[in-house]
CSV table of C-alpha atoms in Angstrom, one decimal:
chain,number,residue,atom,x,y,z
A,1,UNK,CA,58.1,28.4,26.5
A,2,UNK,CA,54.3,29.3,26.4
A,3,UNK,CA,53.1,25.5,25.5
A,4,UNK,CA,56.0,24.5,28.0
A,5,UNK,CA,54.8,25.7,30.8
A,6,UNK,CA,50.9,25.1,30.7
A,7,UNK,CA,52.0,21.2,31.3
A,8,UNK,CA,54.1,21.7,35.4
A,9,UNK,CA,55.2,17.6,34.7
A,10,UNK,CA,56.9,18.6,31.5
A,11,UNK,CA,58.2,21.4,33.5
A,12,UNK,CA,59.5,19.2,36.2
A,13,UNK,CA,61.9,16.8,33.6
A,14,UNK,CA,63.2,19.4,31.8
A,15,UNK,CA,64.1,21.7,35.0
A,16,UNK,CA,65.7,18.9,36.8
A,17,UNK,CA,67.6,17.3,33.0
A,18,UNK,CA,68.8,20.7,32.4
A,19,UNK,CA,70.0,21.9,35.9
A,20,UNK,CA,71.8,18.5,36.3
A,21,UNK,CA,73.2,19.0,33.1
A,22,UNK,CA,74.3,22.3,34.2
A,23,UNK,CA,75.8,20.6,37.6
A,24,UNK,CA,77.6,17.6,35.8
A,25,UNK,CA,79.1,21.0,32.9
A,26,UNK,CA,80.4,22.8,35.7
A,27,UNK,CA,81.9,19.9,37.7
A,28,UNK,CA,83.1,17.8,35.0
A,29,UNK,CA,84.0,20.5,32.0
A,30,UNK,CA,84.4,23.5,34.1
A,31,UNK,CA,86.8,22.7,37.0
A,32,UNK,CA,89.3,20.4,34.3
A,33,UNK,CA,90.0,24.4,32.4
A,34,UNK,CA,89.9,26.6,35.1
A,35,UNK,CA,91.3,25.3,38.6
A,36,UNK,CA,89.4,27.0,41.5
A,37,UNK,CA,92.3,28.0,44.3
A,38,UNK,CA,91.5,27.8,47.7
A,39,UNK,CA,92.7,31.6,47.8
A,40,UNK,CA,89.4,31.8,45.8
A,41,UNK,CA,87.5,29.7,47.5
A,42,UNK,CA,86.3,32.5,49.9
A,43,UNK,CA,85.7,34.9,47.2
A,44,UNK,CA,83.3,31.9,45.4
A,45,UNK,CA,82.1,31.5,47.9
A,46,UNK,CA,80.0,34.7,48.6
A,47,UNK,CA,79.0,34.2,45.2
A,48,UNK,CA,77.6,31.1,45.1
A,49,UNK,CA,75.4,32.7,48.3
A,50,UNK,CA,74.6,35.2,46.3
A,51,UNK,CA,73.3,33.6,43.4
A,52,UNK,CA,71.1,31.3,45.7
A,53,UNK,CA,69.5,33.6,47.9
A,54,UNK,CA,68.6,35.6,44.4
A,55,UNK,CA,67.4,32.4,43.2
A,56,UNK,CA,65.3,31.8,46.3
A,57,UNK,CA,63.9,35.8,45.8
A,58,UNK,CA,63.1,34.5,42.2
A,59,UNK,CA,61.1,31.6,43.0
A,60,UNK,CA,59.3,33.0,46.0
A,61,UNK,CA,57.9,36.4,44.2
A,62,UNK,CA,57.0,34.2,41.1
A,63,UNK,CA,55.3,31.8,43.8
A,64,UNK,CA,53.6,34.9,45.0
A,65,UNK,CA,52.5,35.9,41.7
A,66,UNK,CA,50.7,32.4,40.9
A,67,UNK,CA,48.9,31.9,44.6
A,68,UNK,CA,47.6,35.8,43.7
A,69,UNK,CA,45.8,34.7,40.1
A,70,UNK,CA,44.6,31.7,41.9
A,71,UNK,CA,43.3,33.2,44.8
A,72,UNK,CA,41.8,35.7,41.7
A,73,UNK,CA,40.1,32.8,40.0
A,74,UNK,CA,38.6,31.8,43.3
A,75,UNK,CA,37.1,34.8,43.9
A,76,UNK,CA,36.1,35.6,40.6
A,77,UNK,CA,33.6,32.1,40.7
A,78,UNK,CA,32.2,33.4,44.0
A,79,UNK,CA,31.6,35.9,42.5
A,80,UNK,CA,30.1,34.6,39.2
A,81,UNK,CA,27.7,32.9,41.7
A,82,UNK,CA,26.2,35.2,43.7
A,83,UNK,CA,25.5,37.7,40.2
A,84,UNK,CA,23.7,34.5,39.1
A,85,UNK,CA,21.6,33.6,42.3
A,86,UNK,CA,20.8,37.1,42.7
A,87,UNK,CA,19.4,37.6,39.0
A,88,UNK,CA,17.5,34.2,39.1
A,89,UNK,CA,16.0,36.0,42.3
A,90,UNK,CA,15.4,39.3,40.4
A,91,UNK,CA,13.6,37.2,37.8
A,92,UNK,CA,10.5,38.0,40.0
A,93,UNK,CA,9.9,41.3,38.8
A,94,UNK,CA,9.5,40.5,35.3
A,95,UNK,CA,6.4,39.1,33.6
A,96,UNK,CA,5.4,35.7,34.7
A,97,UNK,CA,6.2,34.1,31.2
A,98,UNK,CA,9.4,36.6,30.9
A,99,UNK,CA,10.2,35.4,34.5
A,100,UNK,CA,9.5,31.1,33.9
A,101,UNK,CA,12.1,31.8,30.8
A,102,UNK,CA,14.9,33.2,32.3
A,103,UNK,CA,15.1,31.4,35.4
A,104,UNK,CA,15.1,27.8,32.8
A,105,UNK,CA,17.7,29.7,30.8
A,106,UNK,CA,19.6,31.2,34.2
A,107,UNK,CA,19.7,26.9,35.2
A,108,UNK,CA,21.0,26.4,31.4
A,109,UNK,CA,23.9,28.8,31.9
A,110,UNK,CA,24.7,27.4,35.2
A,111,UNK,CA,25.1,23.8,34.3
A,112,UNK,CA,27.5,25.0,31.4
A,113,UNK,CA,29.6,27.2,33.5
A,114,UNK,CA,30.0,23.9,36.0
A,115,UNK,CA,31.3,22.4,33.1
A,116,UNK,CA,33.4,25.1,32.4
A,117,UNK,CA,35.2,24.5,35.2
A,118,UNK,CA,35.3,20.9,35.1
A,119,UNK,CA,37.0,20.2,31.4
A,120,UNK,CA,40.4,20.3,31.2
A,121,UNK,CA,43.1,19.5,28.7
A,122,UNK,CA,40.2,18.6,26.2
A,123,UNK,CA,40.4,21.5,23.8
A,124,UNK,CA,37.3,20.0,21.8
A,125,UNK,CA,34.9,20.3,24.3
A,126,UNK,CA,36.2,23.4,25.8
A,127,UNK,CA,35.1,24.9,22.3
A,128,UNK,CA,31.8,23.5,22.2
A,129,UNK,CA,31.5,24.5,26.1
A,130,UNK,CA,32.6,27.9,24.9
A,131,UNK,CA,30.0,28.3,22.1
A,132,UNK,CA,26.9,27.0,24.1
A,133,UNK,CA,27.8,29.7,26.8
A,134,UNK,CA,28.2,32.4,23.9
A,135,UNK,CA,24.4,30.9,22.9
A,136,UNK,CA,22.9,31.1,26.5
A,137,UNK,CA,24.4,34.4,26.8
A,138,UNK,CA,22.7,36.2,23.7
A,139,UNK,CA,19.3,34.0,24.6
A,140,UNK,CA,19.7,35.4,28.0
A,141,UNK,CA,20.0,39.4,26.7
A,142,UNK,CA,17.2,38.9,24.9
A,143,UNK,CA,14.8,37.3,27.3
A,144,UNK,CA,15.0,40.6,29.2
A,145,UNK,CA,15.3,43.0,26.2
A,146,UNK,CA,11.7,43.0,25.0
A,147,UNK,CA,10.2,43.3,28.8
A,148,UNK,CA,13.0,46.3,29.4
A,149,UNK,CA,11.7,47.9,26.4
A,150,UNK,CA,8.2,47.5,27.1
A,151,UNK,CA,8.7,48.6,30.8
A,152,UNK,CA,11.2,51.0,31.1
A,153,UNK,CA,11.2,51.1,34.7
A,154,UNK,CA,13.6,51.6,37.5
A,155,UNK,CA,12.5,48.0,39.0
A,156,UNK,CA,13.1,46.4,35.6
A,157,UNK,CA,16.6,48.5,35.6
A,158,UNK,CA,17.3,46.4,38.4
A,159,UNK,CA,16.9,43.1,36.1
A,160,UNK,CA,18.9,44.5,33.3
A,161,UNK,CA,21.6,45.2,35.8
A,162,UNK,CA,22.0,41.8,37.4
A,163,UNK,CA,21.7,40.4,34.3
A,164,UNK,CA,24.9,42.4,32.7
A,165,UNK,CA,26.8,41.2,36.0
A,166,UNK,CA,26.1,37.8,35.0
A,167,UNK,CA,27.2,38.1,31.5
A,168,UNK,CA,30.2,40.3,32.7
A,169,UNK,CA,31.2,37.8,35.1
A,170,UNK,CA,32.2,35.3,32.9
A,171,UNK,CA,34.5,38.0,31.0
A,172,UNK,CA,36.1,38.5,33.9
A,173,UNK,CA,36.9,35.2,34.7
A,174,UNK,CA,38.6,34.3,31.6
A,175,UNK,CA,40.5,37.5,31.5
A,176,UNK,CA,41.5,35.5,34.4
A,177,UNK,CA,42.7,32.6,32.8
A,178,UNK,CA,45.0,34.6,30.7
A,179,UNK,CA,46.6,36.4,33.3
A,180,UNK,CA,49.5,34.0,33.5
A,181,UNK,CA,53.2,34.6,35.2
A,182,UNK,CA,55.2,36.4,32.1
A,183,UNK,CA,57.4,34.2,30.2
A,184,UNK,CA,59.9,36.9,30.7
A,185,UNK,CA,59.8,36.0,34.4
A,186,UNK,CA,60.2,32.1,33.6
A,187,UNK,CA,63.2,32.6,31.7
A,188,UNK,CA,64.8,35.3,34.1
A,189,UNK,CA,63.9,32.7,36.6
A,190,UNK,CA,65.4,29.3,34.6
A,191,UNK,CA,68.6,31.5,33.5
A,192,UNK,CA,69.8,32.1,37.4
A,193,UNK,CA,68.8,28.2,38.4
A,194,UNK,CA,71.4,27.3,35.4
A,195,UNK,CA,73.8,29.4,36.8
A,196,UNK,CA,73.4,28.2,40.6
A,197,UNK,CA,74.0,24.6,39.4
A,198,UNK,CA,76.3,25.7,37.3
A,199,UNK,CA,78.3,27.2,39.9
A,200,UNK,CA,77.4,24.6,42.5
A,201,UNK,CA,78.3,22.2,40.4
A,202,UNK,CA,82.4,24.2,39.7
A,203,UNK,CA,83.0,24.6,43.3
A,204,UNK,CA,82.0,21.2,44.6
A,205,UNK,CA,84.5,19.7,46.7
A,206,UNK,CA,86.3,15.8,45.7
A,207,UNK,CA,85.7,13.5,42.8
A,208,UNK,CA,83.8,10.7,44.6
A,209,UNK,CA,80.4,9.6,43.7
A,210,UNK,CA,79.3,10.2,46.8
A,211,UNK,CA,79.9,13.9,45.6
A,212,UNK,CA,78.5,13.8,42.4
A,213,UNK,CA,75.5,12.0,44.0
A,214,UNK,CA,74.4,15.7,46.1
A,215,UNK,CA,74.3,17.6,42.7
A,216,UNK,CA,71.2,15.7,41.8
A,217,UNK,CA,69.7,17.8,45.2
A,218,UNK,CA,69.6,21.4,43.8
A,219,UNK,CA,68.4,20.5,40.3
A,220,UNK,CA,65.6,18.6,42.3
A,221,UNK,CA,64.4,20.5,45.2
A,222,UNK,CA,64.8,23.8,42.2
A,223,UNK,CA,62.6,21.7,39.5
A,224,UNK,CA,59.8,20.7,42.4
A,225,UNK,CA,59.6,24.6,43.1
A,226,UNK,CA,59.3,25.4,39.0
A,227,UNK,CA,56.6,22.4,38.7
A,228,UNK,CA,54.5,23.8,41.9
A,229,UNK,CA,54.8,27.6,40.3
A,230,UNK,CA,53.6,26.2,37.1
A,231,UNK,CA,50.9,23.9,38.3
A,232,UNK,CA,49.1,26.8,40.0
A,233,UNK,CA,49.7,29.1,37.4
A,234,UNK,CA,48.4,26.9,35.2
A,235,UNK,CA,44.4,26.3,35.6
A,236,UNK,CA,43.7,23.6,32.8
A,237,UNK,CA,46.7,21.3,33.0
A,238,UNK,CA,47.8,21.5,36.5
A,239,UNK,CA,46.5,19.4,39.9
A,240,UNK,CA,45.4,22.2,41.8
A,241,UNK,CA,42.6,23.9,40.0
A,242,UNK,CA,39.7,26.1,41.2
A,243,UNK,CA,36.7,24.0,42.3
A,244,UNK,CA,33.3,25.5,41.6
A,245,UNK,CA,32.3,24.9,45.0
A,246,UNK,CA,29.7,28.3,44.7
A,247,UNK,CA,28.1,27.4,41.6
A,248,UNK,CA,27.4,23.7,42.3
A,249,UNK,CA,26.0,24.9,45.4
A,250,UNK,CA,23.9,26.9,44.0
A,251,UNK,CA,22.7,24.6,41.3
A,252,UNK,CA,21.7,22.1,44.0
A,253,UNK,CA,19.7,25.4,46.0
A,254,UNK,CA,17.9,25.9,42.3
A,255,UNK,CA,17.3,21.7,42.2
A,256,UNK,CA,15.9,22.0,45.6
A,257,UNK,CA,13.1,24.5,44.9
């Protein structure tokens, strides 16, 4: 389910094959063994209502769920940006060869977190983006260690601050990138969409085509809904990713001066 849902096309064709499915069971298989009365109907009915509107409830929390770790990741770059601008700015209060070294190293980082964000579904260079970072990061530590040491002051404090909210910042965001919709809640959410067409399916009305045309509609309209949930949820594989709008703008800022 994992690998599943990290790829929302994959998760659109097999929704909609196995909802139909589940339509084409229970108006084919089901209604032959066990005849639905119109004394029932009524009773059915309310279920069928029942089941949807808890369906709906499903889908619109776990669509609540993904918009809130994407609106997350957003934030998280802004953030990521502004810890960086602000300690290329605090570079001013170190040495002048301390300062010339961390600024160059600062750029370094940025480009690599601009690429961060701009590889996907290439695993290779994800782990070479990954180390580089992990590189930068301990080159970065130690370009302020030595002048902290030497200068124990509250200015250069200030320094060693901004610089652990840079190197923080980038935990953060892939903590981030974990934090995905539970699997738990995918299959909670995929076993009442069987039922509904399941159900739709048993208490659909004639044997035309015509009728067996409109069970196509809930397996689509339900396997559109999975396929947006999964696509923001899912910030390598998906269409609608987090652009790192803050942190190309500030690379260009850097460029300019």
């Amino acid at each position: 389910m994992n690998n599943i849902i990290h790829y929302p096309r994959l998760v659109f064709a097999l929704s909609f094959v196995t909802m139909w499915l589940s339509a084409w069971f229970g108006r084919y298989i089901l209604r032959k063994r066990y005849k639905l009365d119109e004394e029932m109907r009524e009773d059915f009915n309310v279920i069928l209502t029942a089941t949807l509107t808890l369906l709906a409830l499903i889908i619109a929390f776990t669509f609540s769920m993904a918009i809130n770790r994407y609106d997350q990741r957003k934030n998280l770059e802004a953030e990521e940006a502004n810890a960086i601008g602000t300690e290329y700015i605090r570079a001013d209060l170190l040495p002048a060869a301390d300062a010339a070294k961390v600024r160059a190293l600062l750029r370094s980082y940025l480009d690599q977190r601009i690429l961060f964000y701009g590889t996907h579904d290439d695993p290779p260079t994800q782990v070479e983006i990954n180390a580089r970072t992990a590189q930068l990061q301990t080159e970065l530590w130690s370009a302020i260690q030595a002048p902290a040491a030497a200068q124990p002051t509250p200015i250069i404090a200030l320094v060693v601050s901004g610089m652990n909210d840079v190197l923080n910042s980038q935990g953060y965001i892939q903590a981030a990138l974990w934090n995905r919709i539970p699997t738990e809640a995918w299959i909670l959410m995929v076993a009442i969409a069987i039922c509904c067409n399941l159900l739709g399916g048993y208490g659909s009305h004639g044997v035309t085509e015509e009728g067996a045309k409109l069970l196509l509609v809930l397996p689509l309209v339900v396997s559109i809904a999975f396929m947006l949930v999964a696509d923001i949820d899912t910030p390598r594989h998906g269409v609608i990713r987090v652009n790192p709008q803050n942190l190309i703008s500030l690379a260009e800022s850097l460029r300019a001066h």
